[in-house]
PDB file of C-alpha atoms in Angstrom:
ATOM      1  CA  UNK A  70      -0.077   0.113  -0.037  1.00 46.00           C
ATOM      2  CA  UNK A  71       2.787   2.682   0.877  1.00 52.00           C
ATOM      3  CA  UNK A  72       4.538   1.884  -2.442  1.00 47.00           C
ATOM      4  CA  UNK A  73       1.260   2.954  -4.128  1.00 47.00           C
ATOM      5  CA  UNK A  74       0.925   6.179  -1.993  1.00 47.00           C
ATOM      6  CA  UNK A  75       4.658   6.737  -3.017  1.00 48.00           C
ATOM      7  CA  UNK A  76       3.973   6.623  -6.692  1.00 48.00           C
ATOM      8  CA  UNK A  77       0.915   8.648  -6.200  1.00 45.00           C
ATOM      9  CA  UNK A  78       2.847  11.400  -4.361  1.00 48.00           C
ATOM     10  CA  UNK A  79       5.853  11.202  -7.044  1.00 47.00           C
ATOM     11  CA  UNK A  80       3.256  11.675  -9.820  1.00 44.00           C
ATOM     12  CA  UNK A  81       1.554  14.866  -7.799  1.00 46.00           C
ATOM     13  CA  UNK A  82       5.063  16.297  -7.260  1.00 46.00           C
ATOM     14  CA  UNK A  83       6.037  15.760 -10.899  1.00 45.00           C
ATOM     15  CA  UNK A  84       2.655  17.282 -12.343  1.00 44.00           C
ATOM     16  CA  UNK A  85       2.822  20.122  -9.852  1.00 44.00           C
ATOM     17  CA  UNK A  86       6.417  21.117 -10.858  1.00 44.00           C
ATOM     18  CA  UNK A  87       5.629  21.162 -14.572  1.00 44.00           C
ATOM     19  CA  UNK A  88       2.557  23.231 -14.041  1.00 47.00           C
ATOM     20  CA  UNK A  89      -0.007  20.451 -15.081  1.00 44.00           C
ATOM     21  CA  UNK A  90      -3.486  19.360 -14.050  1.00 38.00           C
ATOM     22  CA  UNK A  91      -4.342  16.871 -11.263  1.00 38.00           C
ATOM     23  CA  UNK A  92      -3.071  13.323 -12.382  1.00 36.00           C
ATOM     24  CA  UNK A  93      -5.135  10.430 -12.860  1.00 36.00           C
ATOM     25  CA  UNK A  94      -4.606   8.627  -9.886  1.00 29.00           C
ATOM     26  CA  UNK A  95      -5.771   5.269 -11.191  1.00 28.00           C
ATOM     27  CA  UNK A  96      -2.739   5.151 -13.529  1.00 29.00           C
ATOM     28  CA  UNK A  97      -0.413   5.439 -10.414  1.00 33.00           C
ATOM     29  CA  UNK A  98      -1.451   1.973  -8.694  1.00 33.00           C
ATOM     30  CA  UNK A  99       0.872  -0.564  -8.290  1.00 39.00           C
ATOM     31  CA  UNK A 100       0.864  -4.129  -7.198  1.00 45.00           C
ATOM     32  CA  UNK A 101       1.561  -4.698  -3.137  1.00 53.00           C
ATOM     33  CA  UNK A 102       3.723  -7.422  -2.231  1.00 56.00           C
ATOM     34  CA  UNK A 103       7.307  -7.848  -1.416  1.00 63.00           C
ATOM     35  CA  UNK A 104       9.567  -5.092  -1.033  1.00 83.00           C
ATOM     36  CA  UNK A 105      10.270  -3.099  -4.536  1.00 91.00           C
ATOM     37  CA  UNK A 106      12.911  -0.634  -5.527  1.00 96.00           C
ATOM     38  CA  UNK A 107      11.368   2.535  -6.545  1.00 97.00           C
ATOM     39  CA  UNK A 108      14.873   4.475  -7.532  1.00 98.00           C
ATOM     40  CA  UNK A 109      18.172   3.129  -7.935  1.00 98.00           C
ATOM     41  CA  UNK A 110      21.800   3.723  -8.822  1.00 98.00           C
ATOM     42  CA  UNK A 111      24.365   1.036  -9.604  1.00 97.00           C
ATOM     43  CA  UNK A 112      27.083   0.117 -12.093  1.00 95.00           C
ATOM     44  CA  UNK A 113      27.602  -2.752 -14.563  1.00 92.00           C
ATOM     45  CA  UNK A 114      30.746  -4.187 -16.496  1.00 91.00           C
ATOM     46  CA  UNK A 115      33.996  -2.683 -16.463  1.00 88.00           C
ATOM     47  CA  UNK A 116      37.441  -4.147 -15.675  1.00 88.00           C
ATOM     48  CA  UNK A 117      36.497  -5.975 -12.209  1.00 83.00           C
ATOM     49  CA  UNK A 118      37.401  -9.172 -10.832  1.00 85.00           C
ATOM     50  CA  UNK A 119      34.799 -12.001 -11.223  1.00 87.00           C
ATOM     51  CA  UNK A 120      34.045 -12.150  -7.644  1.00 88.00           C
ATOM     52  CA  UNK A 121      33.136  -8.360  -7.740  1.00 88.00           C
ATOM     53  CA  UNK A 122      30.926  -8.834 -10.852  1.00 87.00           C
ATOM     54  CA  UNK A 123      28.709 -11.198  -9.039  1.00 88.00           C
ATOM     55  CA  UNK A 124      28.640  -9.539  -5.566  1.00 91.00           C
ATOM     56  CA  UNK A 125      28.570  -5.893  -6.722  1.00 93.00           C
ATOM     57  CA  UNK A 126      25.461  -4.592  -5.402  1.00 94.00           C
ATOM     58  CA  UNK A 127      23.640  -1.522  -6.405  1.00 95.00           C
ATOM     59  CA  UNK A 128      25.447   1.477  -4.801  1.00 97.00           C
ATOM     60  CA  UNK A 129      21.737   2.898  -3.817  1.00 98.00           C
ATOM     61  CA  UNK A 130      18.538   1.536  -3.529  1.00 98.00           C
ATOM     62  CA  UNK A 131      15.353   3.383  -2.524  1.00 98.00           C
ATOM     63  CA  UNK A 132      12.308   1.099  -1.696  1.00 97.00           C
ATOM     64  CA  UNK A 133       8.650   2.081  -1.680  1.00 95.00           C
ATOM     65  CA  UNK A 134       8.553   2.247   2.082  1.00 95.00           C
ATOM     66  CA  UNK A 135      11.300   4.704   2.253  1.00 97.00           C
ATOM     67  CA  UNK A 136      14.119   2.508   2.965  1.00 97.00           C
ATOM     68  CA  UNK A 137      17.310   3.438   1.277  1.00 98.00           C
ATOM     69  CA  UNK A 138      20.406   0.885   1.353  1.00 98.00           C
ATOM     70  CA  UNK A 139      23.725   1.808   0.342  1.00 98.00           C
ATOM     71  CA  UNK A 140      26.286  -0.606  -0.984  1.00 96.00           C
ATOM     72  CA  UNK A 141      24.362  -3.182   0.832  1.00 96.00           C
ATOM     73  CA  UNK A 142      26.128  -2.046   4.141  1.00 95.00           C
ATOM     74  CA  UNK A 143      24.281   1.154   5.427  1.00 97.00           C
ATOM     75  CA  UNK A 144      20.633   1.954   5.690  1.00 98.00           C
ATOM     76  CA  UNK A 145      18.489   4.655   6.411  1.00 98.00           C
ATOM     77  CA  UNK A 146      14.635   5.659   6.055  1.00 97.00           C
ATOM     78  CA  UNK A 147      13.139   8.417   4.245  1.00 97.00           C
ATOM     79  CA  UNK A 148       9.753  10.108   5.015  1.00 97.00           C
ATOM     80  CA  UNK A 149       6.736   9.503   2.607  1.00 96.00           C
ATOM     81  CA  UNK A 150       7.357  12.945   1.283  1.00 97.00           C
ATOM     82  CA  UNK A 151      10.979  12.587   0.706  1.00 98.00           C
ATOM     83  CA  UNK A 152      10.643   9.112  -0.960  1.00 97.00           C
ATOM     84  CA  UNK A 153       7.936  10.817  -3.300  1.00 97.00           C
ATOM     85  CA  UNK A 154      10.326  13.834  -4.016  1.00 98.00           C
ATOM     86  CA  UNK A 155      13.264  11.296  -4.912  1.00 98.00           C
ATOM     87  CA  UNK A 156      10.836   9.454  -7.348  1.00 98.00           C
ATOM     88  CA  UNK A 157       9.447  12.254  -8.994  1.00 97.00           C
ATOM     89  CA  UNK A 158      12.662  13.875  -9.524  1.00 98.00           C
ATOM     90  CA  UNK A 159      14.113  10.639 -10.958  1.00 98.00           C
ATOM     91  CA  UNK A 160      11.098  10.339 -13.475  1.00 98.00           C
ATOM     92  CA  UNK A 161      11.657  13.915 -14.539  1.00 97.00           C
ATOM     93  CA  UNK A 162      15.493  13.056 -15.234  1.00 98.00           C
ATOM     94  CA  UNK A 163      15.226   9.803 -16.791  1.00 98.00           C
ATOM     95  CA  UNK A 164      11.974  10.238 -18.579  1.00 96.00           C
ATOM     96  CA  UNK A 165      12.639  10.358 -22.387  1.00 96.00           C
ATOM     97  CA  UNK A 166      16.015   9.028 -22.114  1.00 97.00           C
ATOM     98  CA  UNK A 167      17.016   5.919 -24.185  1.00 97.00           C
ATOM     99  CA  UNK A 168      17.769   2.710 -22.462  1.00 97.00           C
ATOM    100  CA  UNK A 169      21.552   3.184 -23.195  1.00 97.00           C
ATOM    101  CA  UNK A 170      22.786   6.760 -23.438  1.00 98.00           C
ATOM    102  CA  UNK A 171      25.341   7.861 -25.854  1.00 96.00           C
ATOM    103  CA  UNK A 172      27.685  10.719 -25.340  1.00 97.00           C
ATOM    104  CA  UNK A 173      27.954  13.754 -27.764  1.00 96.00           C
ATOM    105  CA  UNK A 174      29.948  13.764 -30.722  1.00 96.00           C
ATOM    106  CA  UNK A 175      33.666  14.437 -29.815  1.00 96.00           C
ATOM    107  CA  UNK A 176      33.791  12.494 -26.614  1.00 96.00           C
ATOM    108  CA  UNK A 177      37.038  10.941 -25.912  1.00 96.00           C
ATOM    109  CA  UNK A 178      37.019   6.958 -25.963  1.00 95.00           C
ATOM    110  CA  UNK A 179      36.889   5.540 -22.340  1.00 94.00           C
ATOM    111  CA  UNK A 180      37.527   1.852 -21.771  1.00 92.00           C
ATOM    112  CA  UNK A 181      37.435  -0.528 -18.944  1.00 92.00           C
ATOM    113  CA  UNK A 182      35.099   1.489 -16.767  1.00 94.00           C
ATOM    114  CA  UNK A 183      31.515   0.503 -15.403  1.00 94.00           C
ATOM    115  CA  UNK A 184      28.509   1.544 -17.017  1.00 96.00           C
ATOM    116  CA  UNK A 185      26.206   3.642 -14.668  1.00 98.00           C
ATOM    117  CA  UNK A 186      22.770   2.458 -14.189  1.00 98.00           C
ATOM    118  CA  UNK A 187      19.938   4.638 -13.341  1.00 98.00           C
ATOM    119  CA  UNK A 188      16.429   3.685 -12.550  1.00 98.00           C
ATOM    120  CA  UNK A 189      13.234   4.532 -11.381  1.00 98.00           C
ATOM    121  CA  UNK A 190       9.809   3.004 -10.974  1.00 96.00           C
ATOM    122  CA  UNK A 191       7.142   4.845 -13.116  1.00 93.00           C
ATOM    123  CA  UNK A 192       3.424   5.428 -12.342  1.00 90.00           C
ATOM    124  CA  UNK A 193       2.587   2.453 -14.205  1.00 91.00           C
ATOM    125  CA  UNK A 194       4.691   0.307 -11.809  1.00 93.00           C
ATOM    126  CA  UNK A 195       7.311  -0.713 -14.457  1.00 94.00           C
ATOM    127  CA  UNK A 196      11.071   0.173 -13.649  1.00 95.00           C
ATOM    128  CA  UNK A 197      12.880   2.297 -16.250  1.00 97.00           C
ATOM    129  CA  UNK A 198      16.394   2.058 -16.398  1.00 98.00           C
ATOM    130  CA  UNK A 199      18.973   4.173 -18.461  1.00 98.00           C
ATOM    131  CA  UNK A 200      22.412   2.638 -18.711  1.00 98.00           C
ATOM    132  CA  UNK A 201      25.409   5.426 -19.316  1.00 98.00           C
ATOM    133  CA  UNK A 202      28.660   4.406 -20.237  1.00 97.00           C
ATOM    134  CA  UNK A 203      31.614   6.284 -18.390  1.00 97.00           C
ATOM    135  CA  UNK A 204      29.207   8.610 -17.016  1.00 97.00           C
ATOM    136  CA  UNK A 205      31.726   9.962 -14.449  1.00 95.00           C
ATOM    137  CA  UNK A 206      34.535  10.491 -17.114  1.00 96.00           C
ATOM    138  CA  UNK A 207      32.233  11.906 -19.751  1.00 97.00           C
ATOM    139  CA  UNK A 208      29.970  13.856 -17.534  1.00 97.00           C
ATOM    140  CA  UNK A 209      30.102  16.960 -19.986  1.00 97.00           C
ATOM    141  CA  UNK A 210      29.202  14.791 -23.090  1.00 98.00           C
ATOM    142  CA  UNK A 211      25.751  13.542 -21.592  1.00 98.00           C
ATOM    143  CA  UNK A 212      22.468  15.260 -20.967  1.00 98.00           C
ATOM    144  CA  UNK A 213      22.632  17.327 -17.835  1.00 98.00           C
ATOM    145  CA  UNK A 214      19.637  15.153 -16.482  1.00 98.00           C
ATOM    146  CA  UNK A 215      21.543  11.896 -16.413  1.00 98.00           C
ATOM    147  CA  UNK A 216      24.527  13.968 -14.375  1.00 98.00           C
ATOM    148  CA  UNK A 217      21.511  15.310 -12.005  1.00 98.00           C
ATOM    149  CA  UNK A 218      20.038  11.877 -11.477  1.00 98.00           C
ATOM    150  CA  UNK A 219      23.321  10.560 -10.281  1.00 98.00           C
ATOM    151  CA  UNK A 220      24.006  13.552  -8.155  1.00 98.00           C
ATOM    152  CA  UNK A 221      20.856  12.949  -6.365  1.00 98.00           C
ATOM    153  CA  UNK A 222      21.540   9.382  -5.465  1.00 98.00           C
ATOM    154  CA  UNK A 223      25.069  10.312  -4.610  1.00 98.00           C
ATOM    155  CA  UNK A 224      23.572  12.841  -2.132  1.00 98.00           C
ATOM    156  CA  UNK A 225      21.398   9.753  -0.600  1.00 98.00           C
ATOM    157  CA  UNK A 226      24.458   7.748  -0.380  1.00 98.00           C
ATOM    158  CA  UNK A 227      26.404  10.617   1.516  1.00 98.00           C
ATOM    159  CA  UNK A 228      23.758  10.995   3.771  1.00 98.00           C
ATOM    160  CA  UNK A 229      23.306   7.249   4.606  1.00 97.00           C
ATOM    161  CA  UNK A 230      27.000   7.141   5.368  1.00 96.00           C
ATOM    162  CA  UNK A 231      26.726  10.099   7.975  1.00 97.00           C
ATOM    163  CA  UNK A 232      23.400   9.286   9.364  1.00 95.00           C
ATOM    164  CA  UNK A 233      22.396   5.728   8.650  1.00 97.00           C
ATOM    165  CA  UNK A 234      23.125   2.465  10.606  1.00 97.00           C
ATOM    166  CA  UNK A 235      24.712  -0.708   9.358  1.00 96.00           C
ATOM    167  CA  UNK A 236      22.633  -3.091   7.166  1.00 96.00           C
ATOM    168  CA  UNK A 237      22.436  -6.648   7.617  1.00 95.00           C
ATOM    169  CA  UNK A 238      19.856  -9.394   6.470  1.00 95.00           C
ATOM    170  CA  UNK A 239      18.842 -12.977   7.376  1.00 94.00           C
ATOM    171  CA  UNK A 240      20.298 -14.085   4.014  1.00 95.00           C
ATOM    172  CA  UNK A 241      23.868 -14.012   2.327  1.00 95.00           C
ATOM    173  CA  UNK A 242      25.388 -14.467  -0.973  1.00 95.00           C
ATOM    174  CA  UNK A 243      28.638 -16.476  -0.696  1.00 94.00           C
ATOM    175  CA  UNK A 244      31.061 -16.375  -3.781  1.00 94.00           C
ATOM    176  CA  UNK A 245      34.133 -18.853  -4.065  1.00 93.00           C
ATOM    177  CA  UNK A 246      36.785 -18.267  -6.550  1.00 92.00           C
ATOM    178  CA  UNK A 247      39.552 -20.625  -7.311  1.00 88.00           C
ATOM    179  CA  UNK A 248      42.859 -19.728  -6.938  1.00 84.00           C
ATOM    180  CA  UNK A 249      46.053 -20.872  -9.069  1.00 73.00           C
ATOM    181  CA  UNK A 250      48.630 -19.983  -6.477  1.00 67.00           C
ATOM    182  CA  UNK A 251      47.912 -19.131  -2.708  1.00 62.00           C
ATOM    183  CA  UNK A 252      49.993 -16.279  -1.195  1.00 70.00           C
ATOM    184  CA  UNK A 253      49.564 -17.221   2.605  1.00 76.00           C
ATOM    185  CA  UNK A 254      48.182 -19.886   4.508  1.00 86.00           C
ATOM    186  CA  UNK A 255      44.840 -21.142   3.743  1.00 91.00           C
ATOM    187  CA  UNK A 256      42.333 -21.583   6.795  1.00 92.00           C
ATOM    188  CA  UNK A 257      40.152 -24.272   7.111  1.00 95.00           C
ATOM    189  CA  UNK A 258      36.492 -24.274   5.310  1.00 96.00           C
ATOM    190  CA  UNK A 259      34.085 -22.500   7.737  1.00 95.00           C
ATOM    191  CA  UNK A 260      31.950 -25.158   9.363  1.00 95.00           C
ATOM    192  CA  UNK A 261      28.399 -24.717   8.206  1.00 94.00           C
ATOM    193  CA  UNK A 262      29.032 -23.061   4.919  1.00 96.00           C
ATOM    194  CA  UNK A 263      28.567 -25.297   1.890  1.00 96.00           C
ATOM    195  CA  UNK A 264      31.433 -25.833  -0.055  1.00 96.00           C
ATOM    196  CA  UNK A 265      31.716 -25.538  -3.842  1.00 94.00           C
ATOM    197  CA  UNK A 266      30.332 -28.300  -5.792  1.00 85.00           C
ATOM    198  CA  UNK A 267      30.364 -28.874  -9.577  1.00 77.00           C
ATOM    199  CA  UNK A 268      32.304 -26.778 -11.954  1.00 77.00           C
ATOM    200  CA  UNK A 269      33.763 -23.253 -10.622  1.00 83.00           C
ATOM    201  CA  UNK A 270      33.928 -21.352 -13.887  1.00 83.00           C
ATOM    202  CA  UNK A 271      35.180 -18.514 -12.743  1.00 88.00           C
ATOM    203  CA  UNK A 272      32.986 -18.525  -9.350  1.00 92.00           C
ATOM    204  CA  UNK A 273      30.539 -20.639  -7.559  1.00 94.00           C
ATOM    205  CA  UNK A 274      28.125 -18.759  -5.587  1.00 93.00           C
ATOM    206  CA  UNK A 275      25.138 -19.720  -3.583  1.00 94.00           C
ATOM    207  CA  UNK A 276      22.571 -17.877  -1.305  1.00 96.00           C
ATOM    208  CA  UNK A 277      22.573 -19.006   2.346  1.00 96.00           C
ATOM    209  CA  UNK A 278      20.845 -18.317   5.340  1.00 95.00           C
ATOM    210  CA  UNK A 279      20.700 -19.488   9.431  1.00 96.00           C
ATOM    211  CA  UNK A 280      23.805 -20.860  10.764  1.00 96.00           C
ATOM    212  CA  UNK A 281      25.780 -20.450   7.478  1.00 96.00           C
ATOM    213  CA  UNK A 282      25.177 -16.764   7.695  1.00 96.00           C
ATOM    214  CA  UNK A 283      27.148 -16.576  10.924  1.00 96.00           C
ATOM    215  CA  UNK A 284      29.772 -18.853   9.952  1.00 96.00           C
ATOM    216  CA  UNK A 285      30.501 -16.786   6.594  1.00 95.00           C
ATOM    217  CA  UNK A 286      30.245 -13.420   8.451  1.00 93.00           C
ATOM    218  CA  UNK A 287      32.813 -14.659  11.424  1.00 93.00           C
ATOM    219  CA  UNK A 288      35.399 -16.175   8.949  1.00 93.00           C
ATOM    220  CA  UNK A 289      35.355 -13.249   6.632  1.00 91.00           C
ATOM    221  CA  UNK A 290      34.850 -10.070   8.601  1.00 83.00           C
ATOM    222  CA  UNK A 291      32.978  -7.238   6.382  1.00 73.00           C
ATOM    223  CA  UNK A 292      36.127  -5.134   5.941  1.00 57.00           C
ATOM    224  CA  UNK A 293      37.530  -8.151   4.345  1.00 50.00           C
ATOM    225  CA  UNK A 294      34.789  -8.919   1.938  1.00 48.00           C
ATOM    226  CA  UNK A 295      36.897  -8.196  -1.295  1.00 49.00           C
ATOM    227  CA  UNK A 296      40.192  -9.146  -0.094  1.00 52.00           C
ATOM    228  CA  UNK A 297      42.104 -12.485  -0.681  1.00 61.00           C
ATOM    229  CA  UNK A 298      40.764 -14.428   2.162  1.00 85.00           C
ATOM    230  CA  UNK A 299      41.768 -18.119   1.348  1.00 91.00           C
ATOM    231  CA  UNK A 300      40.030 -21.165   2.241  1.00 94.00           C
ATOM    232  CA  UNK A 301      40.653 -25.059   1.896  1.00 93.00           C
ATOM    233  CA  UNK A 302      38.014 -27.367   1.213  1.00 95.00           C
ATOM    234  CA  UNK A 303      37.688 -30.881   2.833  1.00 94.00           C
ATOM    235  CA  UNK A 304      38.988 -32.228  -0.622  1.00 92.00           C
ATOM    236  CA  UNK A 305      42.216 -29.869  -0.354  1.00 91.00           C
ATOM    237  CA  UNK A 306      41.086 -27.136  -2.982  1.00 92.00           C
ATOM    238  CA  UNK A 307      41.867 -23.591  -2.382  1.00 91.00           C
ATOM    239  CA  UNK A 308      39.409 -20.901  -2.895  1.00 92.00           C
ATOM    240  CA  UNK A 309      38.986 -17.239  -2.005  1.00 91.00           C
ATOM    241  CA  UNK A 310      35.753 -16.504  -0.146  1.00 92.00           C
ATOM    242  CA  UNK A 311      33.554 -13.337  -0.194  1.00 92.00           C
ATOM    243  CA  UNK A 312      29.906 -12.243   0.611  1.00 94.00           C
ATOM    244  CA  UNK A 313      27.437  -9.656   0.869  1.00 94.00           C
ATOM    245  CA  UNK A 314      23.863  -9.392   2.434  1.00 95.00           C
ATOM    246  CA  UNK A 315      21.166  -9.808   0.096  1.00 96.00           C
ATOM    247  CA  UNK A 316      18.866  -7.058  -0.378  1.00 96.00           C
ATOM    248  CA  UNK A 317      15.237  -6.972   0.432  1.00 95.00           C
ATOM    249  CA  UNK A 318      13.768  -7.754  -3.105  1.00 92.00           C
ATOM    250  CA  UNK A 319      16.526 -10.457  -3.256  1.00 90.00           C
ATOM    251  CA  UNK A 320      15.142 -12.293  -0.318  1.00 79.00           C
ATOM    252  CA  UNK A 321      12.699 -15.038  -0.422  1.00 57.00           C
ATOM    253  CA  UNK A 322       9.127 -14.134   1.122  1.00 43.00           C
ATOM    254  CA  UNK A 323      10.251 -16.596   3.815  1.00 37.00           C
ATOM    255  CA  UNK A 324      13.152 -14.775   4.800  1.00 40.00           C
ATOM    256  CA  UNK A 325      11.982 -11.086   5.944  1.00 37.00           C
ATOM    257  CA  UNK A 326      14.478  -8.525   7.006  1.00 39.00           C
ATOM    258  CA  UNK A 327      15.235  -8.146  10.676  1.00 38.00           C
ATOM    259  CA  UNK A 328      12.966  -5.926  12.397  1.00 37.00           C
ATOM    260  CA  UNK A 329      10.772  -5.578   9.235  1.00 39.00           C
ATOM    261  CA  UNK A 330       7.624  -7.341   8.524  1.00 35.00           C
ATOM    262  CA  UNK A 331       7.200  -9.471   5.368  1.00 32.00           C
TER     263      UNK A 331
END
């Protein structure tokens, strides 16, 4: 229900900003259910490790109930009015943009950097996403609206870092990556954490809950998630282990967030 209200508020705010008439509220209805992102900022691709490519969360996700999660590690809650304003501004910035933006002629060639992904859930309930190659490096060659959308999300990230609390979830995504040569002494495989099975090419991943969450978060402290944490399986194979907490929309309905209903 709150997601529907946020979308209604976003439509009202956007219409007022544009000097329009009262919106048709029936068009803003969205299905209630599990937590849904209403705005996001993330990255895709680029020259990163296979582990980071699998684990990399969105930089910022805003949910319909006002929850904001940054880097799957910090969280804060916006008011309904603040959430509606964020959605309205993102709709304004991203409306009319192509699925993949292209820089203006004359832009220099930039390789091996991630594409910026900006998204907003429209009044029809569908998520609109725009991918912007090398936005940070080529900001002057893209429409100002895309730069402004990224700045809006950056502001939320900065605020969450200063005011927010640590984020945790009941489920974790575990990633194991094989190593050809090990520098340092591998630790025994964490008890309770599933060992890789089948072909690991280039990584193995599994979402876990319960005792496995406590085991992996204890074995690989949060500050070392992307370091070379070496572990040896019962068969003697050595892997690096990494993990991150799953986000609300990645969680199963049977595994609600701590302190949150449904």
